[in-house]
PDB file of C-alpha atoms and ligand atoms in Angstrom:
ATOM      1  CA  MET A   1     101.257  94.672  57.574  1.00 92.00           C
ATOM      2  CA  ARG A   2     101.008  91.608  59.984  1.00 97.00           C
ATOM      3  CA  ILE A   3      98.792  91.813  63.088  1.00 98.00           C
ATOM      4  CA  LEU A   4      99.434  88.938  65.661  1.00 98.00           C
ATOM      5  CA  ILE A   5      97.022  88.727  68.652  1.00 98.00           C
ATOM      6  CA  THR A   6      97.961  87.040  71.729  1.00 98.00           C
ATOM      7  CA  THR A   7      95.941  86.071  74.604  1.00 97.00           C
ATOM      8  CA  ASN A   8      98.014  88.268  77.164  1.00 98.00           C
ATOM      9  CA  TYR A   9     100.781  90.556  77.988  1.00 98.00           C
ATOM     10  CA  GLU A  10     103.166  87.297  78.784  1.00 98.00           C
ATOM     11  CA  GLU A  11     102.425  85.593  75.201  1.00 98.00           C
ATOM     12  CA  MET A  12     102.793  89.097  73.567  1.00 98.00           C
ATOM     13  CA  SER A  13     106.361  89.453  75.011  1.00 98.00           C
ATOM     14  CA  ILE A  14     107.273  85.937  74.303  1.00 98.00           C
ATOM     15  CA  GLU A  15     106.321  86.634  70.691  1.00 98.00           C
ATOM     16  CA  ALA A  16     108.235  89.818  70.586  1.00 98.00           C
ATOM     17  CA  ALA A  17     111.546  88.282  72.087  1.00 98.00           C
ATOM     18  CA  LYS A  18     111.426  85.544  69.822  1.00 98.00           C
ATOM     19  CA  ILE A  19     111.328  88.118  66.864  1.00 98.00           C
ATOM     20  CA  VAL A  20     114.383  89.754  68.258  1.00 98.00           C
ATOM     21  CA  ALA A  21     116.185  86.763  69.234  1.00 98.00           C
ATOM     22  CA  GLY A  22     115.550  85.336  65.547  1.00 98.00           C
ATOM     23  CA  GLN A  23     116.859  88.641  63.971  1.00 98.00           C
ATOM     24  CA  ILE A  24     120.371  88.244  66.145  1.00 98.00           C
ATOM     25  CA  TYR A  25     120.682  84.446  65.085  1.00 98.00           C
ATOM     26  CA  LEU A  26     120.214  85.304  61.736  1.00 98.00           C
ATOM     27  CA  LYS A  27     122.468  88.390  61.649  1.00 98.00           C
ATOM     28  CA  PRO A  28     124.730  88.506  65.088  1.00 98.00           C
ATOM     29  CA  ALA A  29     125.944  92.015  63.989  1.00 98.00           C
ATOM     30  CA  SER A  30     122.166  93.201  64.095  1.00 98.00           C
ATOM     31  CA  VAL A  31     121.342  96.987  64.849  1.00 99.00           C
ATOM     32  CA  LEU A  32     118.244  97.182  66.929  1.00 99.00           C
ATOM     33  CA  GLY A  33     115.985 100.182  67.712  1.00 98.00           C
ATOM     34  CA  LEU A  34     114.745  99.899  71.150  1.00 99.00           C
ATOM     35  CA  ALA A  35     111.819 101.450  73.344  1.00 98.00           C
ATOM     36  CA  THR A  36     111.364 102.073  77.075  1.00 98.00           C
ATOM     37  CA  GLY A  37     107.938 102.225  78.837  1.00 96.00           C
ATOM     38  CA  SER A  38     106.044  99.108  80.727  1.00 97.00           C
ATOM     39  CA  THR A  39     105.212  97.608  77.391  1.00 98.00           C
ATOM     40  CA  PRO A  40     108.615  96.264  76.340  1.00 98.00           C
ATOM     41  CA  LEU A  41     109.697  95.270  79.886  1.00 98.00           C
ATOM     42  CA  LYS A  42     108.881  91.539  79.671  1.00 98.00           C
ATOM     43  CA  MET A  43     110.150  91.181  76.309  1.00 99.00           C
ATOM     44  CA  TYR A  44     113.586  92.316  77.738  1.00 99.00           C
ATOM     45  CA  GLU A  45     112.995  89.895  80.612  1.00 98.00           C
ATOM     46  CA  ASN A  46     112.499  87.036  78.012  1.00 98.00           C
ATOM     47  CA  LEU A  47     115.630  88.302  75.944  1.00 98.00           C
ATOM     48  CA  ILE A  48     117.804  88.116  79.196  1.00 98.00           C
ATOM     49  CA  ALA A  49     116.352  84.782  79.975  1.00 98.00           C
ATOM     50  CA  VAL A  50     117.262  83.250  76.344  1.00 98.00           C
ATOM     51  CA  HIS A  51     120.891  85.100  76.870  1.00 98.00           C
ATOM     52  CA  LYS A  52     121.568  83.197  80.165  1.00 98.00           C
ATOM     53  CA  THR A  53     120.144  79.992  79.455  1.00 98.00           C
ATOM     54  CA  ILE A  54     121.172  79.298  75.796  1.00 97.00           C
ATOM     55  CA  GLY A  55     123.533  82.033  75.228  1.00 97.00           C
ATOM     56  CA  LEU A  56     121.937  84.544  72.826  1.00 98.00           C
ATOM     57  CA  ASP A  57     124.955  86.598  71.857  1.00 98.00           C
ATOM     58  CA  PHE A  58     124.635  90.212  72.094  1.00 98.00           C
ATOM     59  CA  SER A  59     128.272  91.004  71.667  1.00 98.00           C
ATOM     60  CA  GLN A  60     128.120  92.176  68.081  1.00 98.00           C
ATOM     61  CA  VAL A  61     124.723  93.926  68.328  1.00 99.00           C
ATOM     62  CA  THR A  62     124.393  97.667  68.217  1.00 99.00           C
ATOM     63  CA  THR A  63     121.183  99.250  69.784  1.00 99.00           C
ATOM     64  CA  PHE A  64     119.716 102.782  69.051  1.00 98.00           C
ATOM     65  CA  ASN A  65     116.925 103.959  71.789  1.00 98.00           C
ATOM     66  CA  LEU A  66     114.011 105.853  70.562  1.00 98.00           C
ATOM     67  CA  ASP A  67     114.089 108.746  72.967  1.00 98.00           C
ATOM     68  CA  GLU A  68     115.119 110.509  76.302  1.00 98.00           C
ATOM     69  CA  TYR A  69     113.909 113.042  78.524  1.00 98.00           C
ATOM     70  CA  ILE A  70     115.702 116.334  78.021  1.00 98.00           C
ATOM     71  CA  GLY A  71     117.375 117.438  81.401  1.00 97.00           C
ATOM     72  CA  LEU A  72     117.748 113.923  82.870  1.00 97.00           C
ATOM     73  CA  SER A  73     121.266 112.485  83.113  1.00 97.00           C
ATOM     74  CA  ALA A  74     122.185 109.072  82.825  1.00 97.00           C
ATOM     75  CA  ASP A  75     122.402 108.228  86.411  1.00 96.00           C
ATOM     76  CA  ASN A  76     118.886 109.714  87.190  1.00 96.00           C
ATOM     77  CA  PRO A  77     116.580 106.593  87.899  1.00 96.00           C
ATOM     78  CA  GLN A  78     113.655 108.141  85.850  1.00 96.00           C
ATOM     79  CA  SER A  79     115.739 108.643  82.751  1.00 98.00           C
ATOM     80  CA  TYR A  80     115.867 106.130  79.959  1.00 98.00           C
ATOM     81  CA  HIS A  81     119.476 105.610  80.054  1.00 98.00           C
ATOM     82  CA  TYR A  82     119.021 104.272  83.500  1.00 98.00           C
ATOM     83  CA  PHE A  83     115.844 102.275  82.647  1.00 98.00           C
ATOM     84  CA  MET A  84     117.775 100.546  79.674  1.00 98.00           C
ATOM     85  CA  TYR A  85     120.640  99.647  81.736  1.00 98.00           C
ATOM     86  CA  GLU A  86     118.895  98.479  84.734  1.00 98.00           C
ATOM     87  CA  ASN A  87     116.239  96.463  82.708  1.00 98.00           C
ATOM     88  CA  PHE A  88     118.299  95.181  79.960  1.00 98.00           C
ATOM     89  CA  PHE A  89     121.974  96.166  79.122  1.00 98.00           C
ATOM     90  CA  LYS A  90     123.385  94.963  82.492  1.00 98.00           C
ATOM     91  CA  GLN A  91     122.221  91.498  82.170  1.00 98.00           C
ATOM     92  CA  ILE A  92     123.408  90.783  78.519  1.00 98.00           C
ATOM     93  CA  ASN A  93     126.780  90.753  76.890  1.00 98.00           C
ATOM     94  CA  ILE A  94     126.229  93.849  74.751  1.00 98.00           C
ATOM     95  CA  ARG A  95     129.544  96.102  74.506  1.00 98.00           C
ATOM     96  CA  ARG A  96     128.827  99.609  76.240  1.00 98.00           C
ATOM     97  CA  GLU A  97     130.325 101.192  73.074  1.00 98.00           C
ATOM     98  CA  ASN A  98     127.395  99.565  70.777  1.00 98.00           C
ATOM     99  CA  ILE A  99     124.868 101.194  72.884  1.00 98.00           C
ATOM    100  CA  PHE A 100     123.469 104.380  71.775  1.00 98.00           C
ATOM    101  CA  ILE A 101     120.855 106.412  73.675  1.00 98.00           C
ATOM    102  CA  PRO A 102     120.178 110.374  72.761  1.00 98.00           C
ATOM    103  CA  ASP A 103     121.636 112.531  75.319  1.00 98.00           C
ATOM    104  CA  GLY A 104     119.146 114.581  77.083  1.00 97.00           C
ATOM    105  CA  THR A 105     121.701 116.571  78.748  1.00 98.00           C
ATOM    106  CA  ALA A 106     123.303 117.893  75.833  1.00 98.00           C
ATOM    107  CA  GLU A 107     123.795 121.455  75.677  1.00 97.00           C
ATOM    108  CA  ASP A 108     123.024 122.010  71.986  1.00 98.00           C
ATOM    109  CA  ILE A 109     120.110 119.413  71.288  1.00 98.00           C
ATOM    110  CA  PHE A 110     120.028 120.264  67.647  1.00 98.00           C
ATOM    111  CA  ALA A 111     123.717 119.188  67.339  1.00 98.00           C
ATOM    112  CA  GLU A 112     123.102 116.272  69.200  1.00 98.00           C
ATOM    113  CA  SER A 113     119.993 115.241  67.134  1.00 98.00           C
ATOM    114  CA  LYS A 114     122.069 115.780  63.877  1.00 98.00           C
ATOM    115  CA  ASN A 115     124.918 113.547  65.508  1.00 98.00           C
ATOM    116  CA  TYR A 116     122.316 110.656  66.514  1.00 98.00           C
ATOM    117  CA  ASP A 117     121.076 110.531  62.832  1.00 98.00           C
ATOM    118  CA  ALA A 118     124.480 110.320  61.569  1.00 98.00           C
ATOM    119  CA  LEU A 119     125.429 107.655  63.920  1.00 98.00           C
ATOM    120  CA  ILE A 120     122.579 105.381  62.858  1.00 98.00           C
ATOM    121  CA  GLU A 121     123.444 106.101  59.510  1.00 98.00           C
ATOM    122  CA  SER A 122     127.248 105.197  59.899  1.00 98.00           C
ATOM    123  CA  LYS A 123     126.114 102.016  61.530  1.00 98.00           C
ATOM    124  CA  GLY A 124     124.245 100.886  58.297  1.00 98.00           C
ATOM    125  CA  GLY A 125     120.640 101.779  59.422  1.00 98.00           C
ATOM    126  CA  ILE A 126     118.099  99.937  61.679  1.00 98.00           C
ATOM    127  CA  ASP A 127     117.343  96.285  61.137  1.00 98.00           C
ATOM    128  CA  LEU A 128     114.763  95.877  63.645  1.00 99.00           C
ATOM    129  CA  GLN A 129     112.939  98.621  65.414  1.00 99.00           C
ATOM    130  CA  ILE A 130     110.735  97.918  68.556  1.00 99.00           C
ATOM    131  CA  LEU A 131     107.928 100.355  69.168  1.00 99.00           C
ATOM    132  CA  GLY A 132     105.421 100.805  72.047  1.00 98.00           C
ATOM    133  CA  ILE A 133     102.359 103.027  71.511  1.00 98.00           C
ATOM    134  CA  GLY A 134     101.025 106.061  73.446  1.00 97.00           C
ATOM    135  CA  GLN A 135      97.549 106.421  74.318  1.00 96.00           C
ATOM    136  CA  ASN A 136      97.609 109.327  72.024  1.00 96.00           C
ATOM    137  CA  ALA A 137      99.147 107.052  69.207  1.00 98.00           C
ATOM    138  CA  HIS A 138     102.576 108.338  69.580  1.00 98.00           C
ATOM    139  CA  ILE A 139     105.421 106.305  68.611  1.00 98.00           C
ATOM    140  CA  GLY A 140     108.863 107.140  70.240  1.00 98.00           C
ATOM    141  CA  PHE A 141     108.032 110.890  71.492  1.00 97.00           C
ATOM    142  CA  ASN A 142     106.424 111.754  68.209  1.00 98.00           C
ATOM    143  CA  GLU A 143     103.376 113.248  69.407  1.00 97.00           C
ATOM    144  CA  PRO A 144     100.406 114.233  67.535  1.00 97.00           C
ATOM    145  CA  ASP A 145     100.953 117.136  65.234  1.00 96.00           C
ATOM    146  CA  ILE A 146     100.086 118.799  61.978  1.00 97.00           C
ATOM    147  CA  LYS A 147     103.216 117.515  60.395  1.00 97.00           C
ATOM    148  CA  PHE A 148     105.444 114.502  60.508  1.00 97.00           C
ATOM    149  CA  GLU A 149     108.978 115.327  62.122  1.00 97.00           C
ATOM    150  CA  ALA A 150     111.475 113.423  59.864  1.00 98.00           C
ATOM    151  CA  THR A 151     114.573 113.152  62.033  1.00 98.00           C
ATOM    152  CA  THR A 152     115.787 113.037  65.563  1.00 98.00           C
ATOM    153  CA  HIS A 153     114.313 116.388  67.166  1.00 98.00           C
ATOM    154  CA  LYS A 154     113.441 118.045  70.357  1.00 98.00           C
ATOM    155  CA  VAL A 155     109.605 117.494  71.360  1.00 97.00           C
ATOM    156  CA  LYS A 156     107.223 119.337  73.509  1.00 96.00           C
ATOM    157  CA  LEU A 157     105.707 116.456  75.440  1.00 96.00           C
ATOM    158  CA  ASP A 158     101.801 116.395  75.388  1.00 94.00           C
ATOM    159  CA  ASP A 159      99.914 116.706  78.424  1.00 94.00           C
ATOM    160  CA  GLU A 160      98.353 113.270  77.750  1.00 92.00           C
ATOM    161  CA  THR A 161     101.810 111.654  77.813  1.00 94.00           C
ATOM    162  CA  ILE A 162     103.044 113.811  80.739  1.00 96.00           C
ATOM    163  CA  SER A 163     100.072 112.445  82.636  1.00 94.00           C
ATOM    164  CA  ALA A 164     100.560 108.942  81.508  1.00 92.00           C
ATOM    165  CA  ASN A 165     104.222 108.957  82.409  1.00 93.00           C
ATOM    166  CA  SER A 166     103.658 110.425  85.952  1.00 94.00           C
ATOM    167  CA  ARG A 167     103.366 107.001  87.155  1.00 91.00           C
ATOM    168  CA  PHE A 168     107.062 106.971  87.071  1.00 90.00           C
ATOM    169  CA  PHE A 169     107.775 110.008  88.934  1.00 93.00           C
ATOM    170  CA  LYS A 170     106.915 111.159  92.345  1.00 92.00           C
ATOM    171  CA  ASN A 171     104.189 113.627  91.028  1.00 93.00           C
ATOM    172  CA  VAL A 172     103.130 114.958  87.563  1.00 95.00           C
ATOM    173  CA  ASP A 173     105.296 118.132  88.107  1.00 94.00           C
ATOM    174  CA  GLU A 174     108.541 116.005  88.257  1.00 94.00           C
ATOM    175  CA  VAL A 175     108.062 114.737  84.345  1.00 95.00           C
ATOM    176  CA  PRO A 176     110.110 116.485  82.095  1.00 97.00           C
ATOM    177  CA  LYS A 177     108.068 118.671  79.541  1.00 97.00           C
ATOM    178  CA  PHE A 178     110.495 118.116  76.773  1.00 98.00           C
ATOM    179  CA  ALA A 179     112.363 114.983  75.132  1.00 98.00           C
ATOM    180  CA  ILE A 180     114.539 114.231  72.304  1.00 98.00           C
ATOM    181  CA  SER A 181     113.182 111.651  70.020  1.00 98.00           C
ATOM    182  CA  MET A 182     114.036 109.720  66.744  1.00 98.00           C
ATOM    183  CA  GLY A 183     111.915 111.216  64.117  1.00 98.00           C
ATOM    184  CA  ILE A 184     109.231 109.212  61.711  1.00 98.00           C
ATOM    185  CA  LYS A 185     111.745 108.965  59.044  1.00 98.00           C
ATOM    186  CA  ASN A 186     114.140 107.365  61.238  1.00 98.00           C
ATOM    187  CA  ILE A 187     111.466 104.746  62.170  1.00 98.00           C
ATOM    188  CA  MET A 188     110.092 104.282  58.555  1.00 98.00           C
ATOM    189  CA  LEU A 189     113.610 103.520  57.393  1.00 98.00           C
ATOM    190  CA  ALA A 190     114.012 100.839  59.614  1.00 98.00           C
ATOM    191  CA  ARG A 191     114.000  97.485  57.712  1.00 98.00           C
ATOM    192  CA  ARG A 192     111.598  95.980  59.928  1.00 98.00           C
ATOM    193  CA  VAL A 193     109.450  97.317  62.717  1.00 98.00           C
ATOM    194  CA  VAL A 194     107.487  95.389  65.298  1.00 99.00           C
ATOM    195  CA  LEU A 195     104.954  97.564  67.550  1.00 99.00           C
ATOM    196  CA  LEU A 196     103.909  95.974  70.711  1.00 99.00           C
ATOM    197  CA  ALA A 197     100.546  97.102  72.680  1.00 99.00           C
ATOM    198  CA  ASN A 198      98.621  95.665  75.537  1.00 98.00           C
ATOM    199  CA  GLY A 199      96.049  96.607  77.825  1.00 98.00           C
ATOM    200  CA  LYS A 200      92.541  98.237  77.098  1.00 98.00           C
ATOM    201  CA  ASN A 201      93.889 101.731  77.370  1.00 97.00           C
ATOM    202  CA  LYS A 202      95.759 101.092  74.193  1.00 98.00           C
ATOM    203  CA  ALA A 203      92.716  99.784  72.134  1.00 98.00           C
ATOM    204  CA  ALA A 204      91.775 103.389  70.546  1.00 98.00           C
ATOM    205  CA  ALA A 205      95.307 104.088  69.840  1.00 98.00           C
ATOM    206  CA  VAL A 206      95.773 100.637  67.994  1.00 98.00           C
ATOM    207  CA  TYR A 207      92.570 101.162  66.054  1.00 98.00           C
ATOM    208  CA  LYS A 208      93.758 104.744  65.009  1.00 98.00           C
ATOM    209  CA  ALA A 209      97.008 103.172  63.934  1.00 98.00           C
ATOM    210  CA  LEU A 210      95.722 100.060  61.833  1.00 98.00           C
ATOM    211  CA  CYS A 211      92.181 101.265  60.697  1.00 98.00           C
ATOM    212  CA  GLY A 212      92.531 105.357  60.647  1.00 98.00           C
ATOM    213  CA  SER A 213      93.854 107.683  57.901  1.00 98.00           C
ATOM    214  CA  VAL A 214      97.478 108.066  57.726  1.00 98.00           C
ATOM    215  CA  THR A 215      97.997 111.340  59.587  1.00 98.00           C
ATOM    216  CA  PRO A 216     100.398 112.879  61.889  1.00 98.00           C
ATOM    217  CA  GLU A 217      97.655 113.378  64.146  1.00 98.00           C
ATOM    218  CA  ALA A 218      97.993 109.618  64.868  1.00 98.00           C
ATOM    219  CA  PRO A 219     101.747 109.022  64.417  1.00 98.00           C
ATOM    220  CA  ALA A 220     101.751 105.286  64.523  1.00 98.00           C
ATOM    221  CA  SER A 221      99.180 105.446  61.617  1.00 98.00           C
ATOM    222  CA  ILE A 222     102.236 105.874  59.242  1.00 98.00           C
ATOM    223  CA  LEU A 223     103.164 102.344  59.962  1.00 98.00           C
ATOM    224  CA  GLN A 224     100.443 101.349  57.560  1.00 98.00           C
ATOM    225  CA  LEU A 225     102.983 102.660  54.830  1.00 98.00           C
ATOM    226  CA  HIS A 226     105.782 100.382  56.302  1.00 98.00           C
ATOM    227  CA  GLN A 227     107.019  97.719  54.029  1.00 97.00           C
ATOM    228  CA  ASP A 228     107.960  95.059  57.090  1.00 98.00           C
ATOM    229  CA  ALA A 229     105.422  96.160  59.927  1.00 98.00           C
ATOM    230  CA  THR A 230     104.190  93.731  62.481  1.00 98.00           C
ATOM    231  CA  PHE A 231     101.734  94.598  65.166  1.00 98.00           C
ATOM    232  CA  ILE A 232     101.852  92.213  68.535  1.00 98.00           C
ATOM    233  CA  LEU A 233      98.821  92.995  70.345  1.00 98.00           C
ATOM    234  CA  ASP A 234      97.114  91.229  73.345  1.00 98.00           C
ATOM    235  CA  LYS A 235      93.459  90.756  73.196  1.00 98.00           C
ATOM    236  CA  GLU A 236      92.564  93.985  75.190  1.00 98.00           C
ATOM    237  CA  ALA A 237      94.558  96.277  72.861  1.00 98.00           C
ATOM    238  CA  ALA A 238      93.086  94.682  69.719  1.00 98.00           C
ATOM    239  CA  ALA A 239      89.707  94.872  70.990  1.00 98.00           C
ATOM    240  CA  ASP A 240      88.470  97.706  68.778  1.00 97.00           C
ATOM    241  CA  LEU A 241      89.653  96.229  65.544  1.00 98.00           C
ATOM    242  CA  PRO A 242      87.128  95.164  63.175  1.00 95.00           C
ATOM    243  CA  GLN A 243      86.617  91.266  62.899  1.00 92.00           C
ATOM    244  CA  ASP A 244      88.437  91.025  59.570  1.00 91.00           C
ATOM    245  CA  LEU A 245      91.385  92.204  61.147  1.00 90.00           C
ATOM    246  CA  LYS A 246      91.520  89.694  63.960  1.00 83.00           C
TER     247      LYS A 246
HETATM  248  C1  LIG B   1     109.385 104.882  75.018  1.00 83.77           C
HETATM  249  C2  LIG B   1     108.742 105.331  73.680  1.00 83.77           C
HETATM  250  C3  LIG B   1     107.359 105.471  74.081  1.00 83.77           C
HETATM  251  C4  LIG B   1     106.489 104.396  74.670  1.00 83.77           C
HETATM  252  C5  LIG B   1     105.021 104.515  74.805  1.00 83.77           C
HETATM  253  C6  LIG B   1     104.190 103.611  75.572  1.00 83.77           C
HETATM  254  O1  LIG B   1     110.732 104.835  74.657  1.00 83.77           O
HETATM  255  O2  LIG B   1     109.224 105.454  72.814  1.00 83.77           O
HETATM  256  O3  LIG B   1     106.716 105.833  72.594  1.00 83.77           O
HETATM  257  O4  LIG B   1     106.532 103.329  73.786  1.00 83.77           O
HETATM  258  O5  LIG B   1     104.787 105.822  75.435  1.00 83.77           O
HETATM  259  O6  LIG B   1     104.611 103.474  76.948  1.00 83.77           O
HETATM  260  P1  LIG B   1     104.352 102.273  77.843  1.00 83.77           P
HETATM  261  O7  LIG B   1     104.683 101.197  77.359  1.00 83.77           O
HETATM  262  O8  LIG B   1     104.947 102.663  78.993  1.00 83.77           O
HETATM  263  O9  LIG B   1     102.765 102.374  77.757  1.00 83.77           O
END
């Protein structure tokens, strides 16, 4: 486990973009696992800038997003499909057919989940998985639970997650109550994982992930067992960590 503590969100985002860009330079046909939310936004901005200025080439890259709300169609501005196209995909030269995001409008979410797992496998697995972390230490939408869910599955979102994500909606009642998310095994099978966290509201979750017991009650704690995981944190998100980890 590597921990990189940066001075602020901007620096965290640059370090993350450097890792993604390096991955694509070394392996142009990389398979990336991607996250939505506020945290990776500036990393995406940086990657777009590297694409536009020095031609970072996404033409052979394949992406798999972690999750999507159930019931939101791709053209709904609150959907993760919409987020990814607006904030990243439209501005780089990735091929549409290489973009995969779980379909939250699928009639049979179980079949959609199986299909998503099979697609990941058919592309040779994920080379580099980017993660954010919830205030309750969720990764993807793997919420605290008494057991880990291995593969892509339907999730009932926690009240804490619904309230945290309500900032993107008109009001809390509009936030979908269910999502489809990759599971912990999907994430653990990624050859490399990079988790990003910034802000003091993530400090407790980061502490649980890095210093707590490995437990499904703090899903990010499983990353302690990953063979190649890096946490890139700003100072505030790292604030609760003991001195020897800083
Ligand atoms: C989103 C995702 C979530 C977020 C987490 C943090 O695709 O998988 O786990 O990474 O909820 O969200 P932000 O970055 O908005 O604080």
